[in-house]
PDB file of C-alpha atoms in Angstrom:
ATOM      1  CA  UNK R 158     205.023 -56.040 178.468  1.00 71.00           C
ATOM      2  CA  UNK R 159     207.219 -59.258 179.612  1.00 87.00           C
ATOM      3  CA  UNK R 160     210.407 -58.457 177.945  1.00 95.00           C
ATOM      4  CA  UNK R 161     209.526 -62.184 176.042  1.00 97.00           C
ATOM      5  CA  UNK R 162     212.300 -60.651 173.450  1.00 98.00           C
ATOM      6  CA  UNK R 163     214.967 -58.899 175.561  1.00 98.00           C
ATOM      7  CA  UNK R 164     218.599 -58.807 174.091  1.00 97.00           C
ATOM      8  CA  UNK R 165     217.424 -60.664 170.837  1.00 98.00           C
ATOM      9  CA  UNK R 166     217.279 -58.772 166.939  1.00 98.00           C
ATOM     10  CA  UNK R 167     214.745 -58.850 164.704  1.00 98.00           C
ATOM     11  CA  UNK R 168     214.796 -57.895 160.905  1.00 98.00           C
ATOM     12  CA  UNK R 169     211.390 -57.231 159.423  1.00 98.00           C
ATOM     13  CA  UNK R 170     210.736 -56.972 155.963  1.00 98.00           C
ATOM     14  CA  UNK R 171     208.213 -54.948 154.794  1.00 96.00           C
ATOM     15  CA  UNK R 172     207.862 -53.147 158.225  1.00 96.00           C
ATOM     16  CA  UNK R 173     207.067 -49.755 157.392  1.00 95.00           C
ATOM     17  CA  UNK R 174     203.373 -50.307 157.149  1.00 92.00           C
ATOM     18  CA  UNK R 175     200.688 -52.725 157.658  1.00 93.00           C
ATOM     19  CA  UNK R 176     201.501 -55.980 159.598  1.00 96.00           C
ATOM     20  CA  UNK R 177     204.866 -55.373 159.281  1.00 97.00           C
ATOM     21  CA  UNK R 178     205.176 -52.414 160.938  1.00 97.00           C
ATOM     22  CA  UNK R 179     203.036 -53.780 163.622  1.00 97.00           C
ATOM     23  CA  UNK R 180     204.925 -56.900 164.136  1.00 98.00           C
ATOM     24  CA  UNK R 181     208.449 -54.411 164.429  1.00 98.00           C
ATOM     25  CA  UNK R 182     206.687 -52.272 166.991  1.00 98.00           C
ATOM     26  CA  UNK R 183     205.539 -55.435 168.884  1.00 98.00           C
ATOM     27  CA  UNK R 184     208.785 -57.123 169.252  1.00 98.00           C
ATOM     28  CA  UNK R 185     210.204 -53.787 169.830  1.00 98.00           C
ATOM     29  CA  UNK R 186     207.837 -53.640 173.027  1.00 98.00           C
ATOM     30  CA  UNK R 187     208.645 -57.159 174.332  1.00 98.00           C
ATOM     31  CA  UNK R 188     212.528 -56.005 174.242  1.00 98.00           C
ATOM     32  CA  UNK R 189     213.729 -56.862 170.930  1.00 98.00           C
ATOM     33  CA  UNK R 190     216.600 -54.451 168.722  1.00 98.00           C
ATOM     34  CA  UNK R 191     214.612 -54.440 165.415  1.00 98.00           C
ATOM     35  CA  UNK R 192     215.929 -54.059 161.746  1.00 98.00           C
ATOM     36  CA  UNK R 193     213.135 -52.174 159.503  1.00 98.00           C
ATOM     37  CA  UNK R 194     213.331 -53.016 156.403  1.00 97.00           C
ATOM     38  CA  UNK R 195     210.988 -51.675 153.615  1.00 95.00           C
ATOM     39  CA  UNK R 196     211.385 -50.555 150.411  1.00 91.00           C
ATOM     40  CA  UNK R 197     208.963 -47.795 150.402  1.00 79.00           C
ATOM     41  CA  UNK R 198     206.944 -48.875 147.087  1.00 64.00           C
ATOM     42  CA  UNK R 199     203.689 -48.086 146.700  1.00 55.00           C
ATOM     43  CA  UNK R 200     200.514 -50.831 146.863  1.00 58.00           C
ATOM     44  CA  UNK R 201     201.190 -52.050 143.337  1.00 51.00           C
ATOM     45  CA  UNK R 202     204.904 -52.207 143.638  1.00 46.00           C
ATOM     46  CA  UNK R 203     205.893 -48.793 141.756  1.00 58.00           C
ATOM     47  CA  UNK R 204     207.724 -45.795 143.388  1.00 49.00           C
ATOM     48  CA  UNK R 205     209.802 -46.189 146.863  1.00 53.00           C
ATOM     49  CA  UNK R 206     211.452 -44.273 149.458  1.00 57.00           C
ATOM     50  CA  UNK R 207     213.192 -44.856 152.949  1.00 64.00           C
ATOM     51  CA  UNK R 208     210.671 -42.545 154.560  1.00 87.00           C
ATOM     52  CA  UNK R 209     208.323 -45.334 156.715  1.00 91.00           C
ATOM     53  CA  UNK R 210     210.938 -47.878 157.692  1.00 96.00           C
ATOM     54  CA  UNK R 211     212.806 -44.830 158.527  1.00 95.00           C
ATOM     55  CA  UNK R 212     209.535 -43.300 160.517  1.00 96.00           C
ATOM     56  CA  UNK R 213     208.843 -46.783 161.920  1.00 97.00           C
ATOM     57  CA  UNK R 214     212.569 -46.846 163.172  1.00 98.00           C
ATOM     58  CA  UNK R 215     211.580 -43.257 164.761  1.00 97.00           C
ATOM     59  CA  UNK R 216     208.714 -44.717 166.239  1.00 98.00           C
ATOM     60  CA  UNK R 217     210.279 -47.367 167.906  1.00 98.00           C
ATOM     61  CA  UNK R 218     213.250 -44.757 169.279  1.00 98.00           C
ATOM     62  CA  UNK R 219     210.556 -42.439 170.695  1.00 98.00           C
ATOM     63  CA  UNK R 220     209.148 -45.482 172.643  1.00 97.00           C
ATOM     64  CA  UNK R 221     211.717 -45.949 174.127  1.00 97.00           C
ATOM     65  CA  UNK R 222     213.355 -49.059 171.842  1.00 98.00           C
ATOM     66  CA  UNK R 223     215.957 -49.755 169.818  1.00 98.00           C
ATOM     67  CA  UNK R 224     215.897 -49.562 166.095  1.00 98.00           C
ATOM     68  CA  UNK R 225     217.841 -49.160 162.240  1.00 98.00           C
ATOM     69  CA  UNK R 226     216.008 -48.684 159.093  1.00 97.00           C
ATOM     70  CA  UNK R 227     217.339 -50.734 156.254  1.00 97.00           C
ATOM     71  CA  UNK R 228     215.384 -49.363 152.740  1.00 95.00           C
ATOM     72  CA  UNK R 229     217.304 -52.055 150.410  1.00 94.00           C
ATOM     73  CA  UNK R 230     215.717 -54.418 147.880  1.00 95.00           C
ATOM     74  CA  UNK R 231     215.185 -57.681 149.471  1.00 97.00           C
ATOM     75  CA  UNK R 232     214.391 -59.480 146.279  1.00 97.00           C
ATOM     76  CA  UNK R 233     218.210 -59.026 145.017  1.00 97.00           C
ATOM     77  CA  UNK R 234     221.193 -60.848 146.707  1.00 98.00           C
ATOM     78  CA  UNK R 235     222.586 -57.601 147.470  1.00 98.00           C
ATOM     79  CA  UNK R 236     219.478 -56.059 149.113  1.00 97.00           C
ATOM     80  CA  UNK R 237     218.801 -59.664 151.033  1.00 98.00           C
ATOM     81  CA  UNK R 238     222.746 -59.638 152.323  1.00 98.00           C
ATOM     82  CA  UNK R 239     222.687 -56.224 153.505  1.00 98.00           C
ATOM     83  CA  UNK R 240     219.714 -56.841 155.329  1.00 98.00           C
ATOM     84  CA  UNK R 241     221.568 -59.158 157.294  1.00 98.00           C
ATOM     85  CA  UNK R 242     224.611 -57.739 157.616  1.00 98.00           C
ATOM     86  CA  UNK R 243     222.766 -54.495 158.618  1.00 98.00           C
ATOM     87  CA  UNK R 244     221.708 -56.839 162.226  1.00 98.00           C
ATOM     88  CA  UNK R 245     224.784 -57.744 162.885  1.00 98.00           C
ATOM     89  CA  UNK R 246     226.811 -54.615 162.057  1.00 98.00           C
ATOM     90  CA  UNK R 247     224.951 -52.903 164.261  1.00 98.00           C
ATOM     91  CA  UNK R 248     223.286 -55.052 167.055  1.00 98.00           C
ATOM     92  CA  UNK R 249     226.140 -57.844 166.700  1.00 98.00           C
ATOM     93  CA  UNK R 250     223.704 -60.474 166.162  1.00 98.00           C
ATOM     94  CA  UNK R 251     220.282 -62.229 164.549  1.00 98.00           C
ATOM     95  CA  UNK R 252     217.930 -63.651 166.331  1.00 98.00           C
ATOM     96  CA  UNK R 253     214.448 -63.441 164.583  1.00 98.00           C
ATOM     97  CA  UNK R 254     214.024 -62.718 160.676  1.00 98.00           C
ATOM     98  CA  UNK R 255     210.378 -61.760 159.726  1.00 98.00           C
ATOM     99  CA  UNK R 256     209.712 -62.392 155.978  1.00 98.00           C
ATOM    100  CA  UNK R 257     206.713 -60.276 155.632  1.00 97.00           C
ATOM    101  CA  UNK R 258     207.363 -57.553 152.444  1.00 94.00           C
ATOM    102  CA  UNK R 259     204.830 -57.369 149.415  1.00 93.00           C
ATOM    103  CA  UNK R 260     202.606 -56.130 147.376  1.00 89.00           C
ATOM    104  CA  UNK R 261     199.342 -56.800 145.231  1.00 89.00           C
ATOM    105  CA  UNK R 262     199.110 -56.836 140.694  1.00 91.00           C
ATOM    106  CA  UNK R 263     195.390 -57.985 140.764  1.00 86.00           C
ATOM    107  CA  UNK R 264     194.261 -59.568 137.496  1.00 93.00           C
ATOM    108  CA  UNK R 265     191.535 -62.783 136.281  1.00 94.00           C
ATOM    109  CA  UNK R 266     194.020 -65.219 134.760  1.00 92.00           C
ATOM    110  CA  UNK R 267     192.997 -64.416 131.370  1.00 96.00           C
ATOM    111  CA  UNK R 268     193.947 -60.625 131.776  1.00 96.00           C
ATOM    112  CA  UNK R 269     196.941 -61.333 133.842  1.00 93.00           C
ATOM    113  CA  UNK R 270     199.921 -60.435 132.300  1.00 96.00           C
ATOM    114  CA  UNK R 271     203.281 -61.928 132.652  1.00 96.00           C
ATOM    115  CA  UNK R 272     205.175 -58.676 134.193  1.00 96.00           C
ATOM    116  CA  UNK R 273     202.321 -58.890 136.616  1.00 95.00           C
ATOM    117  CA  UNK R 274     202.858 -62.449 137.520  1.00 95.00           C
ATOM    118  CA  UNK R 275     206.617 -62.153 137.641  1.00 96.00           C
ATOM    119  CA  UNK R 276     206.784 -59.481 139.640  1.00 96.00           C
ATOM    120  CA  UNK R 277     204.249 -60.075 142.427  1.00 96.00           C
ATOM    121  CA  UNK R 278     206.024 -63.862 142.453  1.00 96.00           C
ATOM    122  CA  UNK R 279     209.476 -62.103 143.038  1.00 97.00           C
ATOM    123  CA  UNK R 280     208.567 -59.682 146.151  1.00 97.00           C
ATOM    124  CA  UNK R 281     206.777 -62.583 147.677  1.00 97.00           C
ATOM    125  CA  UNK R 282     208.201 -66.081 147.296  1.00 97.00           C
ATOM    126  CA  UNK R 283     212.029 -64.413 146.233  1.00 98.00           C
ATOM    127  CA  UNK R 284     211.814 -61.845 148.641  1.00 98.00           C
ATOM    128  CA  UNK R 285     211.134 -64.311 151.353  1.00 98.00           C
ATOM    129  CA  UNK R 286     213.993 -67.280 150.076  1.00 98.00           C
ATOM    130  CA  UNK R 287     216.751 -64.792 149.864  1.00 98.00           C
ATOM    131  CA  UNK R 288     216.877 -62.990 153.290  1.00 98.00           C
ATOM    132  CA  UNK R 289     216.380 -66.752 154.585  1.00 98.00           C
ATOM    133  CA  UNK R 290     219.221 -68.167 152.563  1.00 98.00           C
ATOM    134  CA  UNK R 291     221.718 -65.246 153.982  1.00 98.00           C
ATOM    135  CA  UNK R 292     220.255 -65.574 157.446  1.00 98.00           C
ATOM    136  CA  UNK R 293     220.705 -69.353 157.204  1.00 98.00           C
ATOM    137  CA  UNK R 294     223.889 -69.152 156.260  1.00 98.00           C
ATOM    138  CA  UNK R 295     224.823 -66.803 158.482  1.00 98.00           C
ATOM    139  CA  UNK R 296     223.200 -69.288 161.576  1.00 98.00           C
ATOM    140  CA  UNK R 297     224.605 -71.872 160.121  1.00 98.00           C
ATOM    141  CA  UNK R 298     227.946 -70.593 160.323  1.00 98.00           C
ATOM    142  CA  UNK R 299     227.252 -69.893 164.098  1.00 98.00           C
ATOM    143  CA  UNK R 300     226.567 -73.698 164.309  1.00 98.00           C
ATOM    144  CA  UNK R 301     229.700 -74.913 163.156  1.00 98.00           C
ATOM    145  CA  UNK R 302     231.772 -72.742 165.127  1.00 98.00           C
ATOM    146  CA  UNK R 303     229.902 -74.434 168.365  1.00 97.00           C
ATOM    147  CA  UNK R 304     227.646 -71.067 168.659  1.00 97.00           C
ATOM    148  CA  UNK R 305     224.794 -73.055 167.894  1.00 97.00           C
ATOM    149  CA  UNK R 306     221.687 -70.138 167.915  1.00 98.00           C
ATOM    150  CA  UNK R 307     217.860 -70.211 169.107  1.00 98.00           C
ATOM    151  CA  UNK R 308     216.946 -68.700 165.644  1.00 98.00           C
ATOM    152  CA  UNK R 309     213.170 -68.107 164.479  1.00 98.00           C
ATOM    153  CA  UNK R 310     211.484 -67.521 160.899  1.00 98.00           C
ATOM    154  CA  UNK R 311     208.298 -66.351 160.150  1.00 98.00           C
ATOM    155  CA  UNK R 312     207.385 -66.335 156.961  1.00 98.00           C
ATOM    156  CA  UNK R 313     203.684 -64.718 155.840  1.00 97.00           C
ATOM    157  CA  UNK R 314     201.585 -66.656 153.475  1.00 97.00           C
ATOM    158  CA  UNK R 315     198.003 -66.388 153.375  1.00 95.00           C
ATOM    159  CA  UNK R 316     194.513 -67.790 153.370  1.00 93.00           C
ATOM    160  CA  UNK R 317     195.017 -66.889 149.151  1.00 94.00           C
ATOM    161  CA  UNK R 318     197.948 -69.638 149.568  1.00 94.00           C
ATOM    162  CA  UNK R 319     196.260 -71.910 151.107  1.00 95.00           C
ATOM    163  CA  UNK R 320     193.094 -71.899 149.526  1.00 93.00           C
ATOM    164  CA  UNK R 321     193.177 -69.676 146.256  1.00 92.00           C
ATOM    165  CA  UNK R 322     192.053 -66.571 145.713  1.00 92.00           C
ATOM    166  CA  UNK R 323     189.428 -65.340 142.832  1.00 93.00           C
ATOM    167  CA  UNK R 324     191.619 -62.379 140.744  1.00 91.00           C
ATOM    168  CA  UNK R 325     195.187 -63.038 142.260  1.00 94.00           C
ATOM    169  CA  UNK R 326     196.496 -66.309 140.589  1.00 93.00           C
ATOM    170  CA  UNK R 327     199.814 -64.648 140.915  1.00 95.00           C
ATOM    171  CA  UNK R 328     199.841 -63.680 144.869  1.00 96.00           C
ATOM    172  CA  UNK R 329     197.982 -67.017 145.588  1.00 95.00           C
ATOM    173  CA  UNK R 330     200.694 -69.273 143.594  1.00 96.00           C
ATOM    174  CA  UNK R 331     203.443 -67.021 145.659  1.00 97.00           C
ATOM    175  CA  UNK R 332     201.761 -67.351 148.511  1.00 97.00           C
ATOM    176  CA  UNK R 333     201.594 -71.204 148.418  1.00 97.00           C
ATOM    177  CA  UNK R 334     205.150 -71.500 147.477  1.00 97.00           C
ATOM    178  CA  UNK R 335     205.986 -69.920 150.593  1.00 98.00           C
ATOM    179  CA  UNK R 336     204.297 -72.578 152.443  1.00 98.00           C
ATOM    180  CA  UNK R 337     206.234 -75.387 151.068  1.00 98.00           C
ATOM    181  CA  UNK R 338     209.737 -73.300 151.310  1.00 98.00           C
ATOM    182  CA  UNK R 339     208.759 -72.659 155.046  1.00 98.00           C
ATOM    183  CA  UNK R 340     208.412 -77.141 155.446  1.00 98.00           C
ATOM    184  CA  UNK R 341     211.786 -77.353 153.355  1.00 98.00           C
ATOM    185  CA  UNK R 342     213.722 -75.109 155.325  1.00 98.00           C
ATOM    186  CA  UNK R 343     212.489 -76.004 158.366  1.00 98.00           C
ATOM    187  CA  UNK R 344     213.403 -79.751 158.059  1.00 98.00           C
ATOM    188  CA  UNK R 345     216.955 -78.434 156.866  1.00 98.00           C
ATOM    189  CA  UNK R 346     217.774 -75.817 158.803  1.00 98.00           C
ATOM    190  CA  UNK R 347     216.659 -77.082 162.517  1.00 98.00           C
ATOM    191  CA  UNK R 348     219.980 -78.794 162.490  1.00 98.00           C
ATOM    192  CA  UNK R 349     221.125 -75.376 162.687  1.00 98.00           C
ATOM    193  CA  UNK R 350     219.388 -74.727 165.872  1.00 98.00           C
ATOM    194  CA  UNK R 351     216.537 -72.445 163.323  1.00 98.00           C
ATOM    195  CA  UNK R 352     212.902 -72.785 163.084  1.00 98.00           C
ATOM    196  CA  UNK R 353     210.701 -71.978 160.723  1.00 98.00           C
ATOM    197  CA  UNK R 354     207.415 -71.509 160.605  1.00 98.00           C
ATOM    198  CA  UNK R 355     204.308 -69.862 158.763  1.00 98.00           C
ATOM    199  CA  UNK R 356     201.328 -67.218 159.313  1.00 97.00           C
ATOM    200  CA  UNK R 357     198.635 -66.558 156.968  1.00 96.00           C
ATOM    201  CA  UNK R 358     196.903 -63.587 158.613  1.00 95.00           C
ATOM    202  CA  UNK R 359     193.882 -61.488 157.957  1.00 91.00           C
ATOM    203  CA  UNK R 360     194.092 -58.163 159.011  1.00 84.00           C
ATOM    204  CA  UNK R 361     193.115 -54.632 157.769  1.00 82.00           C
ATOM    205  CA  UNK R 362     195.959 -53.193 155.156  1.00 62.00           C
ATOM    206  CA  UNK R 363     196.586 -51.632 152.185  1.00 56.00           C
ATOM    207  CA  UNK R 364     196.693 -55.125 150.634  1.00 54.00           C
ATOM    208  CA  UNK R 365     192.969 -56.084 151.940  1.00 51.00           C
ATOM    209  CA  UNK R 366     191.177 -53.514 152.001  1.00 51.00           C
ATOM    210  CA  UNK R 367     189.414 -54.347 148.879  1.00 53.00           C
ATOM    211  CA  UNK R 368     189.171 -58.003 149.668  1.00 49.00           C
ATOM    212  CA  UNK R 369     187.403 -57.439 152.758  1.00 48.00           C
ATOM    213  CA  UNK R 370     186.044 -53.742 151.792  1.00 47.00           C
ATOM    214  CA  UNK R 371     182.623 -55.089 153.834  1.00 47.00           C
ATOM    215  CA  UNK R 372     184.260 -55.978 157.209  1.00 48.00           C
ATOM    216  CA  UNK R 373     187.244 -53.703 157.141  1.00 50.00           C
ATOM    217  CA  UNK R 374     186.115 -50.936 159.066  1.00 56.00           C
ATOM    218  CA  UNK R 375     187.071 -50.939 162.617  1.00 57.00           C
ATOM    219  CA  UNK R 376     184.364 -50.165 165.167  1.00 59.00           C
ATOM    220  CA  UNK R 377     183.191 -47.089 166.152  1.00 59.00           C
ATOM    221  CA  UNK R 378     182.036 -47.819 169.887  1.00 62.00           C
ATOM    222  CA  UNK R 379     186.158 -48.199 171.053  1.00 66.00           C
ATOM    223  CA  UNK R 380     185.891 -51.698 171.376  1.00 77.00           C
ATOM    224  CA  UNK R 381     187.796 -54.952 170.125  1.00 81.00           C
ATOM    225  CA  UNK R 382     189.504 -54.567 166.232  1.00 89.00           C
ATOM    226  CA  UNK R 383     189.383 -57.898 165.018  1.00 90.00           C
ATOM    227  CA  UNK R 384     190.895 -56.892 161.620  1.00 86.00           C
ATOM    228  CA  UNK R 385     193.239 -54.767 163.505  1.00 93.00           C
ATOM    229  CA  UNK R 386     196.638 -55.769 161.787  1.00 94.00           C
ATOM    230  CA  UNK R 387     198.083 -55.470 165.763  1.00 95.00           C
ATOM    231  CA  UNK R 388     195.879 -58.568 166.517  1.00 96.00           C
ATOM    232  CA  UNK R 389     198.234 -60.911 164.328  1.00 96.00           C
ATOM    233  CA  UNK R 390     201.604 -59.625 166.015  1.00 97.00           C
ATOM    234  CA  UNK R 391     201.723 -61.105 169.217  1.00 97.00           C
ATOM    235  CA  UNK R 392     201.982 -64.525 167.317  1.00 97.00           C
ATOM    236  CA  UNK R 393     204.405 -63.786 165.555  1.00 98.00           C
ATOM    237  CA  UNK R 394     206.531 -62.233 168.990  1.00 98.00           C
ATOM    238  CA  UNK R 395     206.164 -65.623 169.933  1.00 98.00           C
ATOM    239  CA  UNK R 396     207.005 -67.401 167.405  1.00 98.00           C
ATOM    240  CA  UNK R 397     210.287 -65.136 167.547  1.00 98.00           C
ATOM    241  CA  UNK R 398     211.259 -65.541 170.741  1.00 98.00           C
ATOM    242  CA  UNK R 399     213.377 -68.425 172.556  1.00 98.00           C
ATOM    243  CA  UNK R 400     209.547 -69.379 174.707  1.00 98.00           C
ATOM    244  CA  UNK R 401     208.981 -70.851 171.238  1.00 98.00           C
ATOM    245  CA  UNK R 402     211.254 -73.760 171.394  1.00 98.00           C
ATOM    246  CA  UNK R 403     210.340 -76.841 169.858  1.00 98.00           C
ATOM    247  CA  UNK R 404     207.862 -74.951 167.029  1.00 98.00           C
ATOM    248  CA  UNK R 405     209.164 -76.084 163.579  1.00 98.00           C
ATOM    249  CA  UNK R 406     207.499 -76.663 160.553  1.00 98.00           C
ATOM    250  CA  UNK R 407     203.758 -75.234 161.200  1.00 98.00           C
ATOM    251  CA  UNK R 408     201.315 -73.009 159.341  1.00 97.00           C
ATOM    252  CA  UNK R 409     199.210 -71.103 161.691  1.00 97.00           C
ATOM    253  CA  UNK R 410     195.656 -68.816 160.694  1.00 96.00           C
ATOM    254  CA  UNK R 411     195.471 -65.393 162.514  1.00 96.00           C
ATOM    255  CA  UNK R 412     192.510 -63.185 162.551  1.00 94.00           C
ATOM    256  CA  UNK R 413     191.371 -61.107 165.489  1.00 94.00           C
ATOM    257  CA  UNK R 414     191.624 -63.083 168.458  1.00 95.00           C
ATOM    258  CA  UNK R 415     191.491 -66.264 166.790  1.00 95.00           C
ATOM    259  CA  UNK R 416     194.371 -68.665 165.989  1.00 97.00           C
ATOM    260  CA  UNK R 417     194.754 -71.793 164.052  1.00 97.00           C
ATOM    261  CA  UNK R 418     197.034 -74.210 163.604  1.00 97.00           C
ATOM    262  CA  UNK R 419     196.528 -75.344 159.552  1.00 96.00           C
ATOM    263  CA  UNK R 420     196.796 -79.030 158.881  1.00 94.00           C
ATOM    264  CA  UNK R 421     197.974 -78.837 155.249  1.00 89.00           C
ATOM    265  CA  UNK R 422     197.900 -81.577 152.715  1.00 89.00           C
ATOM    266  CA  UNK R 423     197.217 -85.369 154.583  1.00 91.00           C
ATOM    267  CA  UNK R 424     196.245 -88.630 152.794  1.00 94.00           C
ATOM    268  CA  UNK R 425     192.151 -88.774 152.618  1.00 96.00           C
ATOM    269  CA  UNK R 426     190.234 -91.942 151.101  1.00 97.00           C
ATOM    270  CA  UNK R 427     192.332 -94.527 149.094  1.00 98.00           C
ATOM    271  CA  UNK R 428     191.877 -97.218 146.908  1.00 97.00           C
ATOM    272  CA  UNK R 429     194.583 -99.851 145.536  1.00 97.00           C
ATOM    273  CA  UNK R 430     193.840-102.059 143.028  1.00 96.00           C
ATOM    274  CA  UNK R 431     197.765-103.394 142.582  1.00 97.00           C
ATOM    275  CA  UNK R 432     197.753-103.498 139.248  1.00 98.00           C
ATOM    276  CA  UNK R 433     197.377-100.505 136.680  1.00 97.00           C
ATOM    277  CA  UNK R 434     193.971 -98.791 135.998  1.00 97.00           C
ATOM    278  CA  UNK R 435     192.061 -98.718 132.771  1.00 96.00           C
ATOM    279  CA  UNK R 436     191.063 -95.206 132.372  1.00 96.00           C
ATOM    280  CA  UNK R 437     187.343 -95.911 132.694  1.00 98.00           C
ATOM    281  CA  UNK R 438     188.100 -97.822 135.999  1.00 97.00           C
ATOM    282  CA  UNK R 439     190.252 -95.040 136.909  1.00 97.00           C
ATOM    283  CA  UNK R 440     187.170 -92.764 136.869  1.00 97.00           C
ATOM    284  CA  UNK R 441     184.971 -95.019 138.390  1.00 97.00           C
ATOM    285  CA  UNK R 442     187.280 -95.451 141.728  1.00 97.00           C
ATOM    286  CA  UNK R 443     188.121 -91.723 141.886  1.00 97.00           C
ATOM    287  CA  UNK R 444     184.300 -90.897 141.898  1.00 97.00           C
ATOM    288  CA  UNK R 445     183.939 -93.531 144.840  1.00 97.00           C
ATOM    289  CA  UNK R 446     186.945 -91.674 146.329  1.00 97.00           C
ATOM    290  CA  UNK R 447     185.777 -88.593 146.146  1.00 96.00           C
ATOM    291  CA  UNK R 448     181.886 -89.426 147.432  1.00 97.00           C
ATOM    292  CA  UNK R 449     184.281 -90.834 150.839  1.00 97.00           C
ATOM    293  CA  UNK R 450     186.363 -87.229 150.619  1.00 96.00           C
ATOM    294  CA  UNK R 451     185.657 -84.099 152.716  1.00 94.00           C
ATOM    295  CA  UNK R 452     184.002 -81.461 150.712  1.00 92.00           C
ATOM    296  CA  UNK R 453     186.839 -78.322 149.457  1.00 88.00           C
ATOM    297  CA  UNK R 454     186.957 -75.697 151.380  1.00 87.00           C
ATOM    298  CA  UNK R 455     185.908 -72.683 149.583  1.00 89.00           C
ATOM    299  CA  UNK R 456     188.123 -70.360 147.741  1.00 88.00           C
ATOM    300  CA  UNK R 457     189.426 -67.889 150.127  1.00 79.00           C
ATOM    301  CA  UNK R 458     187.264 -64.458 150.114  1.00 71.00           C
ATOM    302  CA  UNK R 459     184.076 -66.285 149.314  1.00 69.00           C
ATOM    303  CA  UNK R 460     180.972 -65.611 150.557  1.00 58.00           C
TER     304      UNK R 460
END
């Protein structure tokens, strides 16, 4: 490894399994002091215990590394201000927060019910805005005493966030809103000397392994993993680490050894008439509009 993260901490949420135990082993490698933080719940949310951020933490010790296991609930104000008081009571600082925690209530809208939308909402847009808000306030505060930081957020959407997914109207809402709170804080914050930016990986969890149940498996022959969760984390080193300077603002696809930077929303085919519409002329100009427009891309998980 390069020691691309040497004397810099990272908190993790969600890092006791997955991608997010990947990602805290990775920076780990490249010389980070990582905070694991997971809440120990089970796929659909229920249950929890500080045993894998606390065997992640082990894992990272027997490597050779340096790490704390933090088991509180990022999705309250306490849990999210512990998390980052747990960095800096112990490693003095915060470099690198890596909003990644969550977990999947699968339902068709019609037999979605409203615990299951308000609680898959909460672990993933309000567990990512509150261990920003107390690490941006915390960076902040750095700022204005002339300690100006090289801070780094990744948050983890998806390709359900970006482009919908069929069964999981609640993660895919969540997962959008994370998108557009990763452009807000990233135009406010990089004042601050903090960047934000955005994954939405595909990788082989607990989370996906029904999505993807065909394609899943990892090869038998030894050779490359594509879905290997591993394969997302070096991005996300980078994106934590001071090399990244200047990288604010962006959405970026991992999957295997492929990367891609996502282009979001942009103006397509227009018409102005400069007066109002009648509603039939409306329709008439929006159907010439969309006959000009790039066809959707299909829902995400579609075959």
């Amino acid at each position: 490894m390069t020691g691309l993260c040497t004397g810099r901490v990272a908190v993790v949420t969600g890092a006791g399994r997955g991608l997010g135990r990947a990602h805290a082993l990775a920076f780990a490698a490249e010389g980070a002091r990582v905070v694991v933080n997971d809440l120990g719940v089970g796929l659909d949310g229920t249950g929890g215990t500080a045993g894998p951020a606390q065997r992640v933490a082990d894992e990272i010790r027997a490597l050779g590394g340096e790490a704390v296991a933090h088991g509180g609930d990022i999705t309250t104000d306490a849990g999210a201000a512990s998390l980052v008081t747990t960095a800096l009571e112990t490693y003095g600082r915060l470099d690198a927060l890596v909003n990644n925690a969550g977990f999947l209530r699968d339902r068709m809208l019609v037999n979605l019910e409203e615990d299951a939308w308000d609680t898959v909402v909460r672990v993933h847009l309000k567990g990512h805005f509150l261990p920003l808000k107390h690490a941006a306030a915390h960076w902040r505060a750095e700022a204005k005493e002339g300690r100006v930081p090289e801070a780094r957020v990744i948050n983890t959407s998806s390709g359900a966030g970006l482009l919908g997914s069929v069964g999981q109207g609640n993660y895919s809402a969540a997962k959008a809103g994370i998108i557009a709170l990763t452009l807000v804080a990233a135009a406010e914050l990089g004042r601050y000397g903090v960047q934000v930016n955005a994954i939405a990986p595909a990788a082989r969890t607990r989370m996906t392994e029904r999505t993807f149940a065909e394609t899943m498996t990892a090869p038998e022959d030894g050779g490359f993993d594509a879905m290997a969760p591993e394969n997302v984390s070096p991005l996300v080193v980078w994106l934590g680490s001071v090399a990244s300077a200047g990288v604010t603002g962006r959405v970026f696809a991992s999957e295997g050894g492929r990367i891609t930077v996502m282009e979001g929303w942009r103006p397509g085919p227009t018409i102005d008439k400069g007066a109002r519409w009648t509603p039939a002329e409306a329709g008439e100009a929006t159907l010439k509009l969309l006959a000009a427009a790039a066809a959707p891309q299909p829902v995400y998980g579609a075959r």
